[in-house]
Short mmCIF file of C-alpha atoms in Angstrom, two decimals:
data_model
loop_
_atom_site.label_atom_id
_atom_site.label_comp_id
_atom_site.label_asym_id
_atom_site.label_seq_id
_atom_site.Cartn_x
_atom_site.Cartn_y
_atom_site.Cartn_z
CA MET A 1 7.07 14.22 50.41
CA ILE A 2 5.16 16.07 48.22
CA PHE A 3 5.44 13.50 45.72
CA ALA A 4 4.95 10.68 48.15
CA LEU A 5 1.33 12.08 49.02
CA ALA A 6 0.78 12.63 45.69
CA ALA A 7 1.74 8.79 44.96
CA ALA A 8 -0.72 7.39 47.74
CA LEU A 9 -3.64 9.57 46.68
CA LEU A 10 -3.15 8.40 42.84
CA THR A 11 -2.85 4.71 44.08
CA ALA A 12 -5.86 5.11 46.23
CA LEU A 13 -8.04 6.09 43.38
CA ALA A 14 -6.48 3.71 40.69
CA VAL A 15 -7.55 0.86 43.40
CA ALA A 16 -10.69 2.18 44.03
CA VAL A 17 -11.43 2.43 40.01
CA VAL A 18 -10.18 -1.20 40.01
CA LEU A 19 -11.91 -2.54 42.98
CA VAL A 20 -15.41 -0.95 43.07
CA PRO A 21 -16.59 -2.40 39.67
CA VAL A 22 -15.53 -6.17 40.91
CA LEU A 23 -17.30 -5.69 44.39
CA ARG A 24 -20.42 -4.07 42.88
CA ARG A 25 -23.05 -5.85 40.76
CA HIS A 26 -22.22 -6.00 37.20
CA ARG A 27 -24.29 -3.36 35.35
CA ARG A 28 -24.56 -3.20 31.65
CA GLY A 29 -22.86 -0.48 29.82
CA PRO A 30 -23.86 1.78 27.12
CA ALA A 31 -24.31 0.15 23.59
CA ARG A 32 -21.43 -0.11 21.08
CA ALA A 33 -24.13 1.21 18.50
CA ASP A 34 -24.88 4.34 20.49
CA TYR A 35 -20.92 5.42 20.86
CA ASP A 36 -20.96 4.24 16.94
CA LEU A 37 -23.70 6.94 15.92
CA THR A 38 -21.80 9.59 17.82
CA VAL A 39 -18.82 9.07 15.85
CA TYR A 40 -20.76 9.07 12.72
CA ARG A 41 -22.56 12.54 13.26
CA ASP A 42 -19.31 13.81 14.07
CA GLN A 43 -17.96 12.94 11.07
CA LEU A 44 -20.54 14.24 9.00
CA ARG A 45 -20.33 17.69 10.83
CA GLU A 46 -16.60 17.58 10.03
CA LEU A 47 -17.03 16.80 6.80
CA GLU A 48 -19.87 19.75 6.19
CA SER A 49 -16.85 22.05 7.55
CA ASP A 50 -14.37 20.48 5.13
CA ARG A 51 -16.51 21.04 2.56
CA ALA A 52 -17.31 24.51 3.62
CA ARG A 53 -13.57 25.45 3.42
CA GLY A 54 -13.35 24.17 0.00
CA LEU A 55 -10.79 21.16 1.13
CA VAL A 56 -13.05 18.53 -0.43
CA SER A 57 -15.10 18.76 -3.92
CA ALA A 58 -18.69 18.13 -4.09
CA GLU A 59 -18.14 14.91 -5.35
CA GLN A 60 -16.02 13.58 -2.62
CA GLU A 61 -18.24 15.15 0.07
CA GLU A 62 -21.20 13.14 -1.52
CA ALA A 63 -19.13 9.92 -1.78
CA ALA A 64 -18.07 10.49 1.66
CA ARG A 65 -21.42 11.62 3.44
CA THR A 66 -23.05 8.21 1.22
CA GLU A 67 -20.65 5.95 3.10
CA ILE A 68 -21.12 7.41 6.70
CA GLU A 69 -25.04 7.28 6.50
CA ARG A 70 -24.82 3.79 5.31
CA ARG A 71 -22.66 2.99 8.62
CA MET A 72 -25.31 5.17 10.72
CA LEU A 73 -28.16 2.82 9.21
CA ARG A 74 -26.20 -0.31 10.27
CA ALA A 75 -25.80 1.00 13.57
CA ALA A 76 -28.93 1.82 14.16
CA ARG A 77 -30.19 -1.45 13.32
CA ALA A 78 -27.85 -2.82 15.53
CA ARG A 79 -29.06 -0.81 18.39
CA GLU A 80 -32.73 -1.61 17.90
CA ALA A 81 -31.75 -5.04 17.81
CA ALA A 82 -29.65 -4.95 21.18
CA GLN A 83 -32.61 -3.06 22.95
CA GLU A 84 -34.87 -6.25 22.40
CA PRO A 85 -35.55 -8.43 25.29
CA ASP A 86 -33.38 -11.17 26.12
CA ALA A 87 -34.96 -13.61 27.97
CA GLU A 88 -31.79 -15.43 28.90
CA THR A 89 -30.31 -12.12 30.34
CA GLU A 90 -33.47 -11.35 32.46
CA ALA A 91 -33.09 -14.65 34.87
CA GLU A 92 -34.57 -14.23 38.56
CA PRO A 93 -31.83 -13.01 41.03
CA VAL A 94 -30.25 -15.84 42.75
CA ASP A 95 -30.98 -16.35 46.60
CA ALA A 96 -28.24 -14.31 48.59
CA ARG A 97 -27.64 -17.67 50.88
CA ALA A 98 -26.89 -19.52 47.55
CA ARG A 99 -24.43 -17.45 46.35
CA GLY A 100 -22.71 -15.99 49.62
CA PRO A 101 -19.61 -18.12 50.16
CA SER A 102 -18.82 -17.19 46.16
CA ALA A 103 -19.38 -13.53 46.87
CA TRP A 104 -17.57 -13.32 49.95
CA ARG A 105 -14.47 -15.38 48.16
CA ARG A 106 -14.71 -12.90 45.24
CA ARG A 107 -14.63 -9.55 47.80
CA ALA A 108 -11.73 -11.41 49.57
CA TRP A 109 -9.57 -11.63 46.57
CA ALA A 110 -10.49 -8.29 45.35
CA LEU A 111 -9.54 -7.03 48.82
CA GLY A 112 -5.98 -8.81 48.85
CA LEU A 113 -5.11 -7.60 45.28
CA GLY A 114 -6.17 -4.03 46.25
CA LEU A 115 -3.23 -4.24 49.21
CA CYS A 116 -0.94 -6.03 47.22
CA ILE A 117 -0.40 -4.14 44.01
CA PRO A 118 0.37 -0.72 45.53
CA ALA A 119 2.74 -2.65 48.14
CA LEU A 120 4.46 -4.51 44.98
CA ALA A 121 4.07 -1.28 42.77
CA ALA A 122 6.22 0.59 45.65
CA GLY A 123 8.64 -1.88 45.91
CA VAL A 124 9.38 -1.82 42.32
CA TYR A 125 9.78 1.71 42.03
CA ALA A 126 11.84 1.88 44.93
CA SER A 127 14.38 -0.79 43.45
CA LEU A 128 13.97 0.68 39.85
CA GLY A 129 12.59 4.05 39.68
CA SER A 130 14.24 7.39 40.16
CA PRO A 131 12.27 9.38 42.07
CA GLY A 132 14.79 12.56 42.23
CA LEU A 133 14.25 13.21 38.74
CA PRO A 134 12.33 16.12 37.41
CA GLY A 135 9.21 15.80 35.82
CA ARG A 136 8.85 15.58 32.12
CA PRO A 137 5.97 17.89 31.01
CA PHE A 138 7.27 18.23 27.61
CA ALA A 139 4.81 16.38 25.47
CA GLY A 140 5.70 17.34 21.91
CA ILE A 141 3.31 18.42 19.28
CA GLU A 142 -0.23 17.31 18.89
CA ARG A 143 -0.98 14.16 16.89
CA PRO A 144 -2.83 14.31 13.41
CA ALA A 145 -5.92 13.62 13.58
CA ALA A 146 -7.79 11.78 10.78
CA THR A 147 -10.56 13.41 9.12
CA ALA A 148 -14.04 12.09 7.94
CA GLU A 149 -13.26 12.19 4.34
CA ALA A 150 -9.81 10.34 5.03
CA THR A 151 -11.29 7.74 7.24
CA ALA A 152 -14.05 6.58 4.64
CA ALA A 153 -11.38 6.81 1.76
CA ILE A 154 -8.58 4.67 3.58
CA SER A 155 -9.92 2.50 6.30
CA GLU A 156 -11.38 0.10 3.48
CA SER A 157 -8.39 -0.36 1.46
CA VAL A 158 -5.55 -0.31 4.16
CA GLU A 159 -6.12 -3.97 4.93
CA GLN A 160 -5.97 -5.09 1.21
CA LEU A 161 -2.63 -2.99 0.80
CA ALA A 162 -1.22 -4.77 4.17
CA ALA A 163 -2.48 -8.18 2.79
CA ARG A 164 -0.58 -7.28 -0.71
CA LEU A 165 2.70 -6.69 1.11
CA ARG A 166 2.54 -9.66 3.32
CA SER A 167 2.96 -11.61 -0.27
CA ASP A 168 5.36 -8.92 -1.95
CA PRO A 169 7.36 -7.60 1.07
CA GLY A 170 9.98 -5.81 -1.13
CA ASP A 171 7.40 -3.00 -2.42
CA LEU A 172 9.23 0.09 -0.82
CA ASP A 173 6.32 2.44 -1.83
CA GLY A 174 3.69 0.20 -0.68
CA TRP A 175 5.38 0.20 2.59
CA VAL A 176 5.53 4.06 2.98
CA LEU A 177 1.93 4.31 1.94
CA LEU A 178 0.80 1.67 4.39
CA GLY A 179 2.61 3.73 7.25
CA ARG A 180 0.94 6.88 6.01
CA SER A 181 -2.26 5.50 5.94
CA TYR A 182 -1.95 4.29 9.44
CA VAL A 183 -0.91 7.56 10.50
CA VAL A 184 -4.18 9.56 8.94
CA LEU A 185 -6.12 6.53 10.82
CA GLN A 186 -4.10 7.13 13.88
CA ARG A 187 -3.29 3.43 14.31
CA TYR A 188 0.44 4.74 15.07
CA ALA A 189 2.01 1.55 16.29
CA GLU A 190 0.88 -0.31 12.94
CA ALA A 191 2.17 2.74 11.19
CA ALA A 192 5.59 2.57 12.94
CA ASP A 193 5.78 -1.33 12.15
CA ALA A 194 4.99 -0.27 8.25
CA LEU A 195 7.67 2.22 8.17
CA ARG A 196 10.13 0.21 9.93
CA GLN A 197 9.84 -2.29 6.77
CA ALA A 198 10.19 1.00 4.28
CA ALA A 199 13.01 2.01 6.29
CA ALA A 200 14.88 -1.20 5.74
CA LEU A 201 14.11 -1.35 1.68
CA SER A 202 15.26 2.55 1.72
CA GLY A 203 18.80 2.75 1.95
CA ASP A 204 18.93 5.00 4.80
CA ASP A 205 16.33 7.46 2.77
CA PRO A 206 16.14 10.76 5.33
CA ASP A 207 12.38 10.87 3.91
CA VAL A 208 11.38 7.48 5.40
CA ALA A 209 13.46 7.94 8.43
CA GLY A 210 11.68 11.16 9.49
CA MET A 211 8.25 9.43 8.61
CA LEU A 212 9.48 6.58 11.03
CA GLY A 213 10.83 8.88 14.03
CA GLU A 214 7.30 10.84 13.79
CA ALA A 215 5.33 7.46 13.58
CA VAL A 216 7.35 5.94 16.83
CA VAL A 217 7.06 9.38 18.95
CA TRP A 218 3.21 9.15 18.33
CA ALA A 219 3.14 5.75 19.36
CA ASN A 220 4.78 6.08 22.51
CA GLY A 221 2.27 8.90 23.42
CA GLY A 222 4.42 11.85 22.55
CA VAL A 223 7.80 10.42 23.98
CA VAL A 224 10.95 10.64 22.14
CA VAL A 225 12.20 7.09 22.65
CA PRO A 226 15.84 6.27 21.71
CA GLU A 227 14.55 4.34 18.69
CA ALA A 228 12.82 7.64 17.02
CA ALA A 229 15.80 9.74 18.38
CA GLY A 230 17.95 7.66 16.22
CA ALA A 231 15.98 8.11 13.25
CA PHE A 232 15.96 11.74 13.54
CA ARG A 233 19.77 11.92 13.87
CA GLN A 234 20.04 9.74 10.46
CA VAL A 235 17.94 12.67 9.05
CA LEU A 236 20.18 15.38 10.17
CA GLU A 237 23.17 13.29 8.83
CA ALA A 238 21.62 13.97 5.50
CA ARG A 239 19.75 17.38 6.05
CA PRO A 240 21.17 18.95 8.94
CA ASP A 241 18.77 22.02 8.61
CA ASP A 242 15.79 19.55 8.68
CA PRO A 243 13.18 21.36 11.00
CA ALA A 244 11.50 18.21 12.22
CA ALA A 245 14.38 16.49 13.25
CA ARG A 246 16.06 19.35 15.17
CA PHE A 247 12.55 19.85 16.96
CA HIS A 248 12.26 16.48 18.24
CA LEU A 249 15.80 16.05 19.15
CA ALA A 250 15.26 18.89 21.39
CA LEU A 251 12.33 17.81 22.89
CA ALA A 252 14.03 14.30 23.30
CA ARG A 253 16.70 16.44 25.65
CA ALA A 254 13.63 18.13 27.29
CA GLN A 255 12.16 14.88 28.16
CA ALA A 256 15.40 13.76 29.34
CA GLY A 257 15.64 16.40 31.99
CA GLN A 258 18.36 18.29 30.03
CA VAL A 259 16.13 21.51 29.66
CA ARG A 260 18.65 23.85 29.04
CA ASP A 261 20.00 22.32 25.92
CA ALA A 262 16.40 21.99 24.67
CA TYR A 263 15.91 25.51 25.20
CA GLU A 264 18.93 26.63 23.23
CA MET A 265 18.35 24.17 20.58
CA TRP A 266 14.87 25.35 20.23
CA LEU A 267 16.00 28.99 20.04
CA ALA A 268 17.96 28.16 17.40
CA LEU A 269 15.52 26.24 15.05
CA ALA A 270 12.96 29.28 15.93
CA ALA A 271 15.76 31.78 14.21
CA ASP A 272 15.17 29.28 11.33
CA THR A 273 11.34 29.16 11.21
CA PRO A 274 8.94 31.70 9.77
CA ALA A 275 6.37 33.28 11.97
CA ASP A 276 3.76 31.76 9.32
CA ALA A 277 4.97 28.44 9.24
CA ALA A 278 2.40 25.56 10.89
CA TRP A 279 4.82 24.32 13.70
CA ARG A 280 5.50 27.79 14.78
CA GLY A 281 2.98 28.13 17.77
CA ASP A 282 3.91 24.46 18.99
CA LEU A 283 7.68 25.80 19.09
CA GLU A 284 7.18 28.86 20.85
CA ALA A 285 4.80 27.29 23.30
CA LEU A 286 7.72 24.49 24.17
CA ILE A 287 10.40 27.73 24.11
CA ARG A 288 8.27 29.47 26.73
CA GLN A 289 7.56 26.24 28.91
CA ALA A 290 11.05 25.59 28.85
CA ALA A 291 12.03 29.33 29.94
CA GLY A 292 9.58 28.63 32.80
CA VAL A 293 11.33 25.80 33.84
CA LEU A 294 14.58 27.62 33.84
CA ASP A 295 13.36 30.45 35.08
CA VAL A 296 14.52 32.88 32.37
CA GLU A 297 12.92 35.47 30.23
CA PRO A 298 12.91 34.49 26.50
CA GLY A 299 11.94 37.88 25.29
CA GLU A 300 10.84 38.28 21.78
CA LEU A 301 11.81 35.26 20.00
CA PRO A 302 13.68 35.20 16.55
CA GLN A 303 12.26 34.07 13.25
CA GLY A 304 12.80 33.13 9.70
CA PRO A 305 11.67 34.66 6.38
CA SER A 306 8.25 34.64 5.52
CA LEU A 307 6.58 31.45 4.10
CA ALA A 308 4.55 33.96 2.10
CA ASP A 309 7.70 35.06 0.08
CA ALA A 310 8.10 31.21 -1.16
CA PRO A 311 6.63 30.14 -4.15
CA THR A 312 3.35 28.23 -3.51
CA GLY A 313 0.51 26.15 -4.90
CA PRO A 314 -3.11 26.71 -5.71
CA THR A 315 -5.30 27.94 -3.12
CA ALA A 316 -8.59 26.66 -2.12
CA ASP A 317 -10.40 29.54 -4.03
CA ASP A 318 -8.20 28.47 -7.36
CA VAL A 319 -9.50 25.05 -6.87
CA ALA A 320 -12.90 25.65 -6.68
CA ALA A 321 -12.76 28.20 -9.66
CA ALA A 322 -10.90 25.20 -11.70
CA ALA A 323 -13.82 22.83 -11.18
CA ASP A 324 -16.48 25.42 -13.28
CA MET A 325 -13.74 25.82 -16.05
CA SER A 326 -13.80 23.95 -19.16
CA PRO A 327 -10.64 21.71 -20.03
CA GLU A 328 -9.10 23.94 -21.93
CA GLU A 329 -9.53 26.94 -19.43
CA ARG A 330 -8.12 24.81 -16.77
CA MET A 331 -5.17 23.78 -18.38
CA GLU A 332 -4.78 27.41 -19.15
CA MET A 333 -4.84 28.59 -15.56
CA ILE A 334 -2.26 25.64 -14.76
CA ARG A 335 0.03 26.92 -17.24
CA GLY A 336 -0.27 30.55 -15.84
CA MET A 337 0.39 29.16 -12.31
CA VAL A 338 3.33 27.03 -13.61
CA GLU A 339 4.73 30.29 -15.28
CA GLY A 340 4.25 32.33 -12.31
CA LEU A 341 6.31 29.83 -10.30
CA ALA A 342 9.10 29.61 -12.62
CA ALA A 343 9.27 33.57 -12.71
CA ARG A 344 9.58 33.60 -8.87
CA LEU A 345 12.32 30.92 -9.08
CA GLU A 346 14.18 32.98 -11.36
CA GLU A 347 14.13 35.98 -8.74
CA ASN A 348 15.01 33.31 -5.96
CA PRO A 349 17.09 30.35 -7.57
CA ASP A 350 18.33 28.98 -4.53
CA ASP A 351 15.07 27.18 -3.56
CA ALA A 352 16.03 23.49 -4.54
CA GLU A 353 12.37 22.41 -3.29
CA GLY A 354 10.97 25.04 -5.65
CA TRP A 355 12.65 23.78 -8.23
CA ARG A 356 11.62 20.33 -7.33
CA ARG A 357 8.00 21.23 -7.31
CA LEU A 358 8.32 23.28 -10.40
CA ALA A 359 9.62 19.76 -12.47
CA ARG A 360 6.91 18.03 -11.00
CA SER A 361 4.35 20.41 -12.68
CA TYR A 362 6.24 20.54 -15.93
CA ALA A 363 5.90 16.62 -15.80
CA VAL A 364 2.30 16.76 -15.28
CA LEU A 365 1.78 19.31 -18.24
CA GLY A 366 3.64 16.81 -20.25
CA GLU A 367 6.91 19.16 -20.84
CA ALA A 368 9.59 16.45 -20.34
CA ALA A 369 12.46 18.44 -21.37
CA LYS A 370 11.55 21.31 -18.83
CA ALA A 371 11.13 19.03 -16.36
CA ALA A 372 14.72 17.50 -17.01
CA GLU A 373 16.10 21.25 -17.22
CA THR A 374 14.49 22.31 -13.91
CA LEU A 375 15.70 19.19 -12.17
CA ARG A 376 19.21 19.93 -13.08
CA ARG A 377 18.80 23.08 -11.49
CA ALA A 378 17.62 21.24 -8.62
CA VAL A 379 20.49 19.24 -8.30
CA GLU A 380 23.22 21.85 -8.57
CA LEU A 381 21.67 23.12 -5.51
CA ALA A 382 21.53 19.74 -3.80
CA PRO A 383 23.96 17.47 -5.37
CA ASP A 384 23.72 14.97 -2.56
CA ASP A 385 20.04 14.77 -2.10
CA LEU A 386 19.08 11.05 -3.58
CA GLU A 387 15.39 11.88 -4.09
CA THR A 388 16.62 14.57 -6.41
CA LEU A 389 19.11 12.50 -8.40
CA HIS A 390 16.46 9.81 -9.00
CA ALA A 391 14.03 12.30 -9.96
CA TYR A 392 16.49 13.68 -12.76
CA ALA A 393 17.50 10.41 -13.63
CA ARG A 394 14.04 9.44 -14.40
CA ALA A 395 13.50 12.64 -16.29
CA LEU A 396 16.58 12.18 -18.66
CA ALA A 397 15.71 8.74 -19.39
CA GLY A 398 12.20 9.29 -20.07
CA ASP A 399 9.75 6.15 -21.14
CA LEU A 400 12.36 3.23 -20.93
CA GLY A 401 10.18 0.07 -21.12
CA SER A 402 13.26 -2.58 -21.39
CA SER A 403 15.69 -0.42 -22.69
CA ALA A 404 19.09 1.01 -21.23
CA PRO A 405 18.94 4.59 -20.04
CA PRO A 406 20.56 7.25 -22.23
CA PRO A 407 24.20 7.85 -20.91
CA GLU A 408 23.33 11.13 -19.46
CA ALA A 409 21.10 9.28 -17.04
CA VAL A 410 23.59 6.48 -16.66
CA LEU A 411 25.97 9.02 -15.28
CA VAL A 412 23.17 10.24 -12.93
CA TYR A 413 22.67 6.73 -11.59
CA GLU A 414 26.51 6.31 -11.15
CA ARG A 415 26.68 9.19 -8.98
CA ILE A 416 23.46 7.77 -6.81
CA LEU A 417 25.72 4.56 -6.51
CA ALA A 418 28.66 6.79 -5.05
CA LEU A 419 26.28 7.97 -2.52
CA ALA A 420 24.18 4.85 -2.04
CA PRO A 421 26.01 1.64 -3.04
CA ASP A 422 23.29 -0.53 -2.56
CA ASP A 423 20.43 1.51 -4.62
CA GLY A 424 18.21 -0.78 -6.23
CA ALA A 425 17.34 1.21 -9.25
CA ALA A 426 20.69 2.53 -9.66
CA LEU A 427 22.32 -0.86 -9.60
CA TRP A 428 19.71 -2.11 -12.18
CA PHE A 429 19.78 0.85 -14.55
CA VAL A 430 23.59 0.85 -14.48
CA GLY A 431 23.76 -2.90 -15.24
CA LEU A 432 21.52 -2.59 -17.68
CA ALA A 433 23.62 -0.16 -19.67
CA ALA A 434 26.66 -2.17 -19.14
CA ALA A 435 24.94 -5.16 -20.67
CA ASP A 436 23.62 -3.11 -23.57
CA ARG A 437 27.08 -1.96 -24.69
CA GLY A 438 28.59 -5.86 -24.02
CA ASP A 439 30.23 -4.97 -21.00
CA VAL A 440 29.24 -8.45 -19.13
CA ALA A 441 31.62 -8.30 -16.50
CA ALA A 442 30.37 -4.93 -15.27
CA ALA A 443 26.74 -5.96 -15.81
CA ARG A 444 26.99 -9.12 -13.51
CA VAL A 445 28.91 -7.03 -10.92
CA HIS A 446 26.01 -4.67 -10.52
CA TRP A 447 23.38 -7.31 -10.73
CA GLU A 448 24.83 -9.59 -8.22
CA ARG A 449 24.94 -7.11 -6.02
CA LEU A 450 21.37 -6.35 -6.17
CA LEU A 451 20.00 -9.88 -6.41
CA PRO A 452 20.25 -10.21 -2.25
CA LEU A 453 18.51 -7.22 -1.80
CA LEU A 454 15.29 -8.32 -3.63
CA ALA A 455 12.85 -10.93 -1.72
CA PRO A 456 13.32 -14.29 -3.07
CA GLY A 457 10.57 -15.42 -4.70
CA THR A 458 9.13 -11.90 -5.91
CA GLU A 459 8.28 -11.10 -9.64
CA GLU A 460 11.65 -8.55 -9.70
CA HIS A 461 13.95 -11.09 -8.19
CA GLU A 462 13.02 -13.58 -10.94
CA ALA A 463 13.29 -10.98 -13.49
CA LEU A 464 16.77 -10.26 -12.17
CA ARG A 465 17.79 -13.86 -12.00
CA THR A 466 16.68 -14.59 -15.61
CA ALA A 467 18.55 -11.60 -16.93
CA LEU A 468 21.76 -12.65 -15.17
CA ASP A 469 21.42 -16.24 -16.62
CA GLY A 470 20.94 -14.22 -19.86
CA LEU A 471 24.23 -12.74 -19.55
#
């Protein structure tokens, strides 16, 4: 009964919102330029806040401010032009008798629609709806917001990237970048489309699947639809402890009315989640919300080890101090931070992500041998992680040009093929190594498997076709 009364009240309000503008004379709404100016002022305030917190440099702030002020000037000119009197829009009112039949006809149509639409909605809901199901209060985590700096830096180039990908659809990294850019701009449906392309090219890469799942959730207003749930299950197959996948699959249970299952899954995740993790607050809020639905007392929630004990990167103060250093001083500071990270990892050698981060640091410093050795440690901890294996193979191979990779790198690429038989990079390099040692049959097997994975007409497809002909 309460549901019926609430539905009737909401229906009446919705019909009123639709009919009132139709029945009343048209009135001009606020100018678009006024709205734009308000948005740009908010962006300037956000930019000042980011600068005060050390999130952007002075040069980045100046570039973003210049772009925002240029857009404000254009919006102000548009507002001035819109405020000039328009003779065509200031015509004399039409005599009521001349427009009477048209006005009454319009009102009759509006009233008819106002009566028919609620009746039709009630009929459809009666046949297809499920009024006995519990509500779905679990909305998930807050969507990411675009900062002023990110919007100014991305919005003008993202369409160029999208256009390039239409002519070169086989660029995995390009689709991932486009998807992330759309997420920053809060264009979630387009982000999901781009990441679907990336997922099709990635060979079940869990990182791409995770990004796709989150984009689909945001595109559907926080609801974990079946497509998103499938992506998160794919992530868990590769990484059973992935917190984002576990969080969202529990959220899917809650939204489907299986609150007890969701509650238990979230409690298990809380036991692995540090108190200082960025998502801890969202997790605790949903646990307590589920506890309220179940009428249970969650008590003190379990938690994992603190993130403060894990190796970290430079702070905002470190970045600010580095801006005033000479290149030699800055490099010395970076080396000190890298050495500190290496020392912490020796004390905590089971941190695979820490070893990967240390390897990237060594690569930036140009210390290729140390980067390769560090990635070897990461591979020992995560022997089936494709991203780590690829990084290790690249570190072993170095700058190949058109040469075949060394034998130790070929062994890693063969390991990748054992895990992902359609991995494009591994197929290419293993085939290249076979061709280099004169094993034409093996090279042909690998390259003919790779050829259908490349988009016809692309530069990569033509280069591989040429290499096959050369065999």
